[in-house]
Coordinates of C-alpha atoms and ligand atoms in Angstrom, one line a residue:
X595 CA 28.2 6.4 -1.7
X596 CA 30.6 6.7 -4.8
X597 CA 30.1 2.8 -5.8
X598 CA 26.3 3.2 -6.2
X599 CA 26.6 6.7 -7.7
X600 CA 28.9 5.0 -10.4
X601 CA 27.4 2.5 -11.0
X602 CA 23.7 2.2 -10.5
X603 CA 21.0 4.1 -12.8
X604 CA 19.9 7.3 -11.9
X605 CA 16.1 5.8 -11.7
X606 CA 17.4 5.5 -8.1
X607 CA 15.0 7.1 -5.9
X608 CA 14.5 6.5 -2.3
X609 CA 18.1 6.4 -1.5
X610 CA 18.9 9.8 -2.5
X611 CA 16.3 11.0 0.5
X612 CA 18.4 8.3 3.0
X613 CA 22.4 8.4 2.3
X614 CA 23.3 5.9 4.7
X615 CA 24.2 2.3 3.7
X616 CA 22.1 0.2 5.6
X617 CA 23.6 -3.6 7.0
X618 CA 21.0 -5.3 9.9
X619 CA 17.1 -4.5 10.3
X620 CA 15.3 -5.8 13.6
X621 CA 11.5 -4.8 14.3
X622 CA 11.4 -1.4 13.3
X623 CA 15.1 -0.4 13.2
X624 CA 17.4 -0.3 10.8
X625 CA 21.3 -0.1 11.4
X626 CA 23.8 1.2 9.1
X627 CA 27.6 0.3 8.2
X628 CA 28.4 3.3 10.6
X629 CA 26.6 2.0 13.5
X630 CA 23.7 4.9 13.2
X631 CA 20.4 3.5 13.9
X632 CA 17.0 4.6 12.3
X633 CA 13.6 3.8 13.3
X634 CA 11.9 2.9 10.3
X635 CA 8.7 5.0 9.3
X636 CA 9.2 4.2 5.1
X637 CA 8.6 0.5 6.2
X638 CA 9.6 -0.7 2.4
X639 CA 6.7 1.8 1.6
X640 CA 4.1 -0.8 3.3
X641 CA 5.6 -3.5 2.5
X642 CA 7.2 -4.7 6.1
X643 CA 3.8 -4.5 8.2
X644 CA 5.5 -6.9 10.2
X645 CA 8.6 -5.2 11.0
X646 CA 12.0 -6.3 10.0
X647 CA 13.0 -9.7 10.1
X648 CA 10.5 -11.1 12.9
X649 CA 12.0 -13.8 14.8
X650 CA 8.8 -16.3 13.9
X651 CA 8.8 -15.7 10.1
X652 CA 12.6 -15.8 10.1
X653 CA 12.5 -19.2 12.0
X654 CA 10.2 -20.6 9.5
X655 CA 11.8 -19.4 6.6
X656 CA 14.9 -20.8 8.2
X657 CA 13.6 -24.1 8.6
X658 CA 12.6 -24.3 5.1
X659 CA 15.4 -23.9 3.5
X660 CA 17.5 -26.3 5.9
X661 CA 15.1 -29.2 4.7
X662 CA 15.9 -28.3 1.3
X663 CA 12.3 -26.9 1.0
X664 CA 11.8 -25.8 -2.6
X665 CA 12.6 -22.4 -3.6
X666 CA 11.1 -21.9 -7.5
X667 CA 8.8 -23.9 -8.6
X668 CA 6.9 -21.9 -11.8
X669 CA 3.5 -22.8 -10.7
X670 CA 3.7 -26.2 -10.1
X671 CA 2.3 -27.7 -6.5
X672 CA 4.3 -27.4 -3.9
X673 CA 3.7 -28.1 0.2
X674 CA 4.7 -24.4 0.3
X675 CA 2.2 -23.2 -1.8
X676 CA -0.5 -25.6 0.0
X677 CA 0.0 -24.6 3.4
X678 CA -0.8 -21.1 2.6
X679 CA -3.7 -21.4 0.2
X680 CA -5.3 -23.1 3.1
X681 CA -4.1 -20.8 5.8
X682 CA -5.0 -17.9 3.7
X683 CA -8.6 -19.6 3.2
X684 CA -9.0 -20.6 6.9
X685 CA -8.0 -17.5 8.8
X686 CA -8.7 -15.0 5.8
X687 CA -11.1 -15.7 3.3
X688 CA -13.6 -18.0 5.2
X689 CA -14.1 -16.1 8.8
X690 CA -15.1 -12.8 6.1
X691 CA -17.3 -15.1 4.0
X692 CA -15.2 -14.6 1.2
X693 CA -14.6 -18.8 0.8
X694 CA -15.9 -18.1 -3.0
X695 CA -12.7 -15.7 -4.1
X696 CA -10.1 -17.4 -6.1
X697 CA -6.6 -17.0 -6.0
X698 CA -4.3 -16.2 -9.2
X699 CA -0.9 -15.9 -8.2
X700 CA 1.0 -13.4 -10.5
X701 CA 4.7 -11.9 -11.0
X702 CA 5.5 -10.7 -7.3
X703 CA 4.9 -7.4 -7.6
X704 CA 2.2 -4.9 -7.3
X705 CA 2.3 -4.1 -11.1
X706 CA 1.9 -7.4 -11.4
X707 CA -0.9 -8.3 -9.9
X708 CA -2.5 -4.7 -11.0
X709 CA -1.8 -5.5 -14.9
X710 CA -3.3 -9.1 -14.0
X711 CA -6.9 -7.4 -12.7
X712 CA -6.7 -5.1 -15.5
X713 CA -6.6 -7.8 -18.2
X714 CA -8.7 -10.0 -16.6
X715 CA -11.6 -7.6 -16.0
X716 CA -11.2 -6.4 -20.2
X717 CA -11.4 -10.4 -21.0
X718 CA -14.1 -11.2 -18.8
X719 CA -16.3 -7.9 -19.8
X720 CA -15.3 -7.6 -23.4
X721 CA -14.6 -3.9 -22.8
X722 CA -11.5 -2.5 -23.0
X723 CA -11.6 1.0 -21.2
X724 CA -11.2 0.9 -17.1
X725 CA -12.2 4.3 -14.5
X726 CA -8.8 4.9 -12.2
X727 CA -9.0 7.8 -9.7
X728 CA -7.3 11.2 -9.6
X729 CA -4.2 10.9 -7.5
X730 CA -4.6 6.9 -7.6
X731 CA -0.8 5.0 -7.4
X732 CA -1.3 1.0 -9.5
X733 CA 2.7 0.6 -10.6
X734 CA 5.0 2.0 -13.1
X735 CA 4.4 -1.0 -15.6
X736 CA 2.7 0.2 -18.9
X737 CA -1.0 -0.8 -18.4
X738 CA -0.8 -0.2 -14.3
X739 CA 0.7 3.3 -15.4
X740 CA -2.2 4.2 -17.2
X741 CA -4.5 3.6 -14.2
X742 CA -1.5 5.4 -12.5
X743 CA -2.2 9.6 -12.0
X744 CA 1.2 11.0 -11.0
X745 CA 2.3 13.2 -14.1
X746 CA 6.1 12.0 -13.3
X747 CA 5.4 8.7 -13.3
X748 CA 3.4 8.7 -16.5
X749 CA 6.2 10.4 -18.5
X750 CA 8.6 7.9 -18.0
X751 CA 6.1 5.5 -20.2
X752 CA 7.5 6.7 -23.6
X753 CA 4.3 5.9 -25.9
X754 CA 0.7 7.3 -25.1
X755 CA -1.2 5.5 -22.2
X756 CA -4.6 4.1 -22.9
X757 CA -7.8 3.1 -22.1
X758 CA -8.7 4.6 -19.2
X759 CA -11.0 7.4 -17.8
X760 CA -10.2 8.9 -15.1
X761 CA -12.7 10.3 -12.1
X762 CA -12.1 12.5 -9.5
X763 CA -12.1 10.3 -6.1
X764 CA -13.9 10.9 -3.1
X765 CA -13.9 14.7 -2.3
X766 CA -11.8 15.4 -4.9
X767 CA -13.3 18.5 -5.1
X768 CA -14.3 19.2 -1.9
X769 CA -16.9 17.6 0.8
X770 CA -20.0 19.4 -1.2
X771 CA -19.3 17.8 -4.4
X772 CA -20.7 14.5 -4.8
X773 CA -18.2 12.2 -7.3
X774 CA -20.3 9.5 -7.3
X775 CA -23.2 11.7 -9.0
X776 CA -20.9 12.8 -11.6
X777 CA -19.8 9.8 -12.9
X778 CA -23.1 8.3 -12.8
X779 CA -24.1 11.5 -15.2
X780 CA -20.9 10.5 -17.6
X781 CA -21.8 6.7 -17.7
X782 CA -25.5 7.4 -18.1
X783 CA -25.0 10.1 -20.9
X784 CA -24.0 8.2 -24.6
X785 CA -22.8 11.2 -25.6
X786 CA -20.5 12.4 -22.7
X787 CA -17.7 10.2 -25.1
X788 CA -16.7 8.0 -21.8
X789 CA -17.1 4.5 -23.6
X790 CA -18.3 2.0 -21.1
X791 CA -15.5 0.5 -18.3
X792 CA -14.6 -2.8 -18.0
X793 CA -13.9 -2.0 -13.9
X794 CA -13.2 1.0 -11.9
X795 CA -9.6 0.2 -9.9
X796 CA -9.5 2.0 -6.6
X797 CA -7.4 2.6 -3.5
X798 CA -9.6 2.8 -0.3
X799 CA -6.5 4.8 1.1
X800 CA -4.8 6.3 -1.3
X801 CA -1.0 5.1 -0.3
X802 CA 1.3 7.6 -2.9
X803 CA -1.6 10.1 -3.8
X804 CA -1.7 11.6 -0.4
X805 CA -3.2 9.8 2.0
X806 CA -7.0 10.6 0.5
X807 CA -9.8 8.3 1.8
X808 CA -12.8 6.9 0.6
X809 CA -15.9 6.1 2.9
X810 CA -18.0 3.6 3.6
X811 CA -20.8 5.4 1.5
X812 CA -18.9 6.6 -1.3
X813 CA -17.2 2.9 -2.1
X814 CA -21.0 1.2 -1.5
X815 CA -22.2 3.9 -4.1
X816 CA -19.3 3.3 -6.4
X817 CA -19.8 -0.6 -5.9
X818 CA -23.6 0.4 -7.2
X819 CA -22.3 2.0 -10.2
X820 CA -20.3 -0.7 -11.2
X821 CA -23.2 -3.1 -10.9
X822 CA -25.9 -0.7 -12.9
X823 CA -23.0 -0.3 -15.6
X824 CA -22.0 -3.9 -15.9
X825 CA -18.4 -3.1 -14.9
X826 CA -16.1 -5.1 -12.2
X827 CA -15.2 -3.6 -9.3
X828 CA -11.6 -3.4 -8.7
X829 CA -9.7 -2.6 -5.1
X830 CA -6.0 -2.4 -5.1
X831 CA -5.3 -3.1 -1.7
X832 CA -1.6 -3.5 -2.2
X833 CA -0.8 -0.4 0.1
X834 CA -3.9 -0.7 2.4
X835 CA -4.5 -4.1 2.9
X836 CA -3.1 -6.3 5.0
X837 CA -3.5 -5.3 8.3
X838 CA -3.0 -1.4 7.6
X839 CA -5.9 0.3 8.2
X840 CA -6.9 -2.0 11.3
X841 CA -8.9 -5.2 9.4
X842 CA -7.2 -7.3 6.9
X843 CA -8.5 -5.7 3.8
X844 CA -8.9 -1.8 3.8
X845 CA -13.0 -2.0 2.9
X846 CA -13.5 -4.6 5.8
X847 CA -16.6 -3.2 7.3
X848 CA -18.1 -1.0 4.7
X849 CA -20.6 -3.9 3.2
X850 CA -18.6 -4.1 0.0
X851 CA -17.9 -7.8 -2.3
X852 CA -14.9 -6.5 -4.8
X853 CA -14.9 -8.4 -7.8
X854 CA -11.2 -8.7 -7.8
X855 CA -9.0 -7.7 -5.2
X856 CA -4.8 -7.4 -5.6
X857 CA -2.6 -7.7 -2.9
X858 CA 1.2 -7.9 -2.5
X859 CA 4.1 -5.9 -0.5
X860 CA 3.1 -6.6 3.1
X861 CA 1.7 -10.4 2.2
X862 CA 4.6 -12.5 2.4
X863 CA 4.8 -10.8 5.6
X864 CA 8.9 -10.6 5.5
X865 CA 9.1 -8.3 2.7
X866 CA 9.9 -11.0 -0.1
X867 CA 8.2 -10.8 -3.1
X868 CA 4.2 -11.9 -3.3
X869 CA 1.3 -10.9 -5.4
X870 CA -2.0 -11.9 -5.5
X871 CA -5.5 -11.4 -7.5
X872 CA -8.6 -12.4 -5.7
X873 CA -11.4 -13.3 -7.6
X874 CA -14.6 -13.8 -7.7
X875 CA -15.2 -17.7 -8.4
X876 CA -17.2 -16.8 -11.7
X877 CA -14.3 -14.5 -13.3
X878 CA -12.0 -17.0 -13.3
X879 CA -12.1 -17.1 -16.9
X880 CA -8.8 -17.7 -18.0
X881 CA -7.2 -19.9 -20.5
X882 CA -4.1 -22.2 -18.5
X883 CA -1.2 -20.2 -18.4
X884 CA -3.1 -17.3 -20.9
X885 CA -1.3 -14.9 -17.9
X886 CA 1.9 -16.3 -17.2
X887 CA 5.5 -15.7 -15.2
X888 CA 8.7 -17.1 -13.8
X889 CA 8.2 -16.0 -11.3
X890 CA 4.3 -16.4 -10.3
X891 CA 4.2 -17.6 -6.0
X892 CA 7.3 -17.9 -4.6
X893 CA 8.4 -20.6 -2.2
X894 CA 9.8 -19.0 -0.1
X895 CA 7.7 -15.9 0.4
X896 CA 4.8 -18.7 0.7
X897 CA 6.5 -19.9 3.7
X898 CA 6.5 -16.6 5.4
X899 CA 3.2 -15.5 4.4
X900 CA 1.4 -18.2 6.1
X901 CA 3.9 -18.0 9.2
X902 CA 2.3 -14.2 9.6
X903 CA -1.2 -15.2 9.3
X904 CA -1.2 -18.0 11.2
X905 CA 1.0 -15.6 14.3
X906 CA -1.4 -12.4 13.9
X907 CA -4.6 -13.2 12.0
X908 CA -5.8 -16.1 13.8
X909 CA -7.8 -14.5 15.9
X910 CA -8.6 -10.7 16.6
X911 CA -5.9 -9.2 18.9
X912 CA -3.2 -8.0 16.5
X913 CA -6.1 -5.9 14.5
X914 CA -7.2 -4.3 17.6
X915 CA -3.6 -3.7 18.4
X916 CA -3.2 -1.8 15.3
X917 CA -6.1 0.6 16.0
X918 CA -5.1 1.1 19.4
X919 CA -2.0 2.3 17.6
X920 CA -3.6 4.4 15.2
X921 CA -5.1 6.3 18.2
X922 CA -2.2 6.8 19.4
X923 CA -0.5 8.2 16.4
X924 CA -3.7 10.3 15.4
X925 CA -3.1 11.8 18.9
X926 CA 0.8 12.7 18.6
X927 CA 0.1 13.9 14.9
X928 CA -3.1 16.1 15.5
X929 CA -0.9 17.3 18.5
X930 CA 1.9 18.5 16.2
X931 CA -0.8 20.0 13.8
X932 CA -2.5 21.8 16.5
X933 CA 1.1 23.8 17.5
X934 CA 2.2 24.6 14.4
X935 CA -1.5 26.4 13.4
X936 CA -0.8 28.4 11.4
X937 CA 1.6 27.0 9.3
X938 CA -2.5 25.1 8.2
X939 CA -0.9 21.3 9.1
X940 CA -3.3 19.0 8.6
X941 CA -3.7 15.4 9.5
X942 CA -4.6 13.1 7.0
X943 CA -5.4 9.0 6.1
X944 CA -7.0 6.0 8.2
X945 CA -6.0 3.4 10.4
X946 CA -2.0 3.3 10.6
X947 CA -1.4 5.1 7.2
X948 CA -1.3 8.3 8.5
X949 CA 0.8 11.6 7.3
X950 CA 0.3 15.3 8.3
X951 CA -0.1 17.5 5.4
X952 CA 2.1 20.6 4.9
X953 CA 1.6 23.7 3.0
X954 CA 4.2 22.6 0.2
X955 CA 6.5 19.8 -0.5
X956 CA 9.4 22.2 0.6
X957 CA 8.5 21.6 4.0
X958 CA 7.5 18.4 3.7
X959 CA 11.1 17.2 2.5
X960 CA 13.0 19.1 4.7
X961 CA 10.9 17.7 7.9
X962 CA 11.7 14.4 6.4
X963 CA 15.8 15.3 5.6
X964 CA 15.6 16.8 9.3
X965 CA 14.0 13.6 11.0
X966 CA 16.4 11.2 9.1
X967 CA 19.1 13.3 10.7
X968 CA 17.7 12.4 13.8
X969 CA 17.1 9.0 13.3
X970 CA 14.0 8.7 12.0
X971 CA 13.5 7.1 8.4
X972 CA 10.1 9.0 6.4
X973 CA 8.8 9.5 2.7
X974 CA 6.4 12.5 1.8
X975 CA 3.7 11.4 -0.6
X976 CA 0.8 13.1 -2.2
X977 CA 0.4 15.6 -5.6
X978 CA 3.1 18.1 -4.5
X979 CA 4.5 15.5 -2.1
X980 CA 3.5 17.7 0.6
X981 CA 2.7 15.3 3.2
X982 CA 5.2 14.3 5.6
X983 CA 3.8 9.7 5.2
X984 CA 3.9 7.2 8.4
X985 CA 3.7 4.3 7.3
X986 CA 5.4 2.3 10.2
X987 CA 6.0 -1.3 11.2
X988 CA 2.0 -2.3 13.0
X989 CA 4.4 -4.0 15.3
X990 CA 5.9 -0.7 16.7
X991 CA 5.6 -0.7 20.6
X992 CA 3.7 2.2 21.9
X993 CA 7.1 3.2 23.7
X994 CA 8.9 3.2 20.0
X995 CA 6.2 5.2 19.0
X996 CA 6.5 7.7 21.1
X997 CA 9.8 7.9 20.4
X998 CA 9.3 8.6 16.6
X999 CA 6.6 11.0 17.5
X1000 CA 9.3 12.7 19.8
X1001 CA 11.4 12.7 16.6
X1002 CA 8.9 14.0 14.6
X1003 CA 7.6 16.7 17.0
X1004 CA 11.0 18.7 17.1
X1005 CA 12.1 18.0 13.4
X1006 CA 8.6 20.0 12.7
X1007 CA 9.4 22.5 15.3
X1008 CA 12.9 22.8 13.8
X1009 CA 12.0 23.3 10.0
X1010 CA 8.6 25.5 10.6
X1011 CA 10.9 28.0 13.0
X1012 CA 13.5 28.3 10.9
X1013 CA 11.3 29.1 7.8
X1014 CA 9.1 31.8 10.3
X1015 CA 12.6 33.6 11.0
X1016 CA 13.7 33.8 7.2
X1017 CA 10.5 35.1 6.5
X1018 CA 10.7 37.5 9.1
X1019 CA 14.3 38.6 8.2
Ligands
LIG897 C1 -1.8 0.8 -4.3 C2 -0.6 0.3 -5.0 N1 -0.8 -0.4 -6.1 C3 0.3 -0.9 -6.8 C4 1.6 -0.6 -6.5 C5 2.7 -1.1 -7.3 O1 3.4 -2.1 -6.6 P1 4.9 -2.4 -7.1 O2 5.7 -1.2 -6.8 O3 5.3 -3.6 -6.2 O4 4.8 -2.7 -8.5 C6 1.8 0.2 -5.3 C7 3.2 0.6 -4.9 O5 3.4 1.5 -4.2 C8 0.7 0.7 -4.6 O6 0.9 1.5 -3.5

């Protein structure tokens, strides 16, 4: 460990929770120098839906770059980049009667893409301030960060961050308190001194804040508000989108048309870099190259991302997978919740972006330190970062799964005992 200690920042996060340097990744395992293998529940925190290094993406990739395919490009046209805008269009756009959604490809991360919507929506409306959510996760760059709620996060920005109002999301306060009612009060009243949004940007599944869901009724009623105030309405669906609540996009099924949509981490499908803003044809008001980047669409990640739709979104059997899955794991996590009672564990999130919610973040992180030691890799997440996060390959067998649970199961048993006796003594 002494070579990264020396010499890397200490902005180094995730790697302090997993001291292990890692060398080969297949499916949902990862393998270190020492030999020690981990099943992977971090994932690249949603960003390897697909699993590690899956034998069809790899071949295509592969392939690629033996016929010299090319790698950068800017934004210039490329076969790459054809293929899979026409993919993306054919298996994902048009069978969800989104054909009318452009797509703006931005820097390759999530920030990216966020600060993208952001300045598109202000341009478009002529307004500059935008609703986020309490506990809402957009990036670390400056203007995502201000959308961004975590307190530890924010005061890493080093000047004040603007222009933005933030709401409490869906049952923020509770089941009997109705959000939607009390922002409609603050954007109705022209003295409540919230100056009217350009867009509210919101998670469906709240990926960092802790797992917190929106439904169907509360995002149709927010998508309301946004139309009877004139502002856009933006999802982030770089967490919950592809594939990991069951559909494609997180909001498939509740009757909502986002204005802008941004995706990234799981779309390249092989965890290379990819962002994207969908649009609504009519917002595409930029000026050529008014929002630019090196590194905007890459080649490669092109390549993969259309070998991962056309393997598991040409027709309906890998999203039906993924639910079957989530049943599953809903099972072996309200199981673990149900024998540790007391301790008030609570299961929490949608589709297969699930966690169980401890007490404090105490618990939470020594589950997690216990479960690496047992071979299991897993992030906590939420205010506190009390909850213990799943956020597994959707390719995990139900065997592999089962396995983790196993993993999971005692590591709980282990950590909740042990803190009963100390109490106790
Ligand atoms: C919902 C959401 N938006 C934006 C981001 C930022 O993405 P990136 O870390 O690639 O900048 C994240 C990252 O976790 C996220 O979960």
């Amino acid at each position: 460990m002494k070579i990264f200690e020396e010499n890397e920042s200490t902005v180094r996060s995730y790697c302090r929770s997993f001291p292990a340097v890692f060398q080969e990744a297949r499916g949902v395992e990862l393998i270190a120098t020492d030999g020690q293998r981990y099943i992977d529940f971090l994932a690249g925190a949603g960003t390897l839906n697909y699993g590690h290094n899956h034998p069809f993406l790899k071949q295509a990739l592969l392939e690629y770059i033996e016929q010299d395919g090319i790698t950068h490009s800017l934004d210039l046209y490329t076969n790459a980049k054809e293929a899979f805008l026409e993919t993306f269009n054919r298996f994902i756009l048009k069978p969800r009667g989104m054909e009318d959604y452009l797509m703006q490809f931005t820097g390759p991360t999530g920030a990216n893409a966020v600060e993208a919507a952001l300045k598109l929506a202000r341009k478009v409306t002529g307004r500059s301030n935008v609703l986020s959510f309490t506990n809402g996760f957009h990036g670390c760059s400056v203007g995502a960060l201000s959308a961004t709620g975590n307190q530890h996060h924010r005061g890493g920005a080093g000047i004040p961050l603007s222009h933005v109002s933030r709401m409490p999301y869906a049952n923020y306060f509770g089941e009997q308190v109705n959000t939607i009612a009390m922002m409609e009060k603050l954007l109705d009243d022209p003295s409540s001194g919230i100056d009217k949004p350009a867009a509210a940007i919101v998670e469906v599944v709240q990926g960092e804040g802790g797992l917190n869901t929106a439904s169907a009724e509360w995002m149709r009623k927010l998508e309301n508000l946004c139309k009877k105030n004139g502002m856009l309405l933006i999802v982030d669906d770089i967490q919950a989108g592809c594939g990991r609540t069951g559909h494609f996009f997180s909001f498939e099924e509740m009757g909502i048309r986002p204005d802008i949509i941004t995706l990234s981490k799981s779309l390249s499908g092989y965890g290379l870099p990819l962002a994207v803003v969908l649009m609504k044809k009519e917002l595409d008001q930029w000026k050529a190259g008014e929002h630019n980047g090196t590194f905007r669409g890459n080649n490669h990640a092109f390549v993969t991302a259309t070998a991962s739709i056309e393997h598991f979104w040409s027709d309906d059997s890998f999203a039906r997978s993924v639910r079957a899955k989530s049943r599953l794991l809903t099972e072996r996590l309200n199981r673990i919740a149900l024998r540790h009672g007391p301790h008030s564990l609570r299961v929490k999130g949608r589709g297969m972006m699930l966690g169980i919610a401890c007490p404090d973040g105490e618990i939470a992180e020594e589950v997690c330190r216990e479960a690496f030691r047992k071979g299991l890799i897993m992030e906590t997440c939420g205010s506190n970062a009390e909850i213990v996060k799943c956020l597994c390959p959707l390719t995990i067998t139900k065997d592999q799964l089962n396995t983790a649970m196993d993993i999971l199961e005692e590591s709980f048993a282990e950590v909740l005992n042990k803190h009963i006796s100390t109490r106790s003594s």
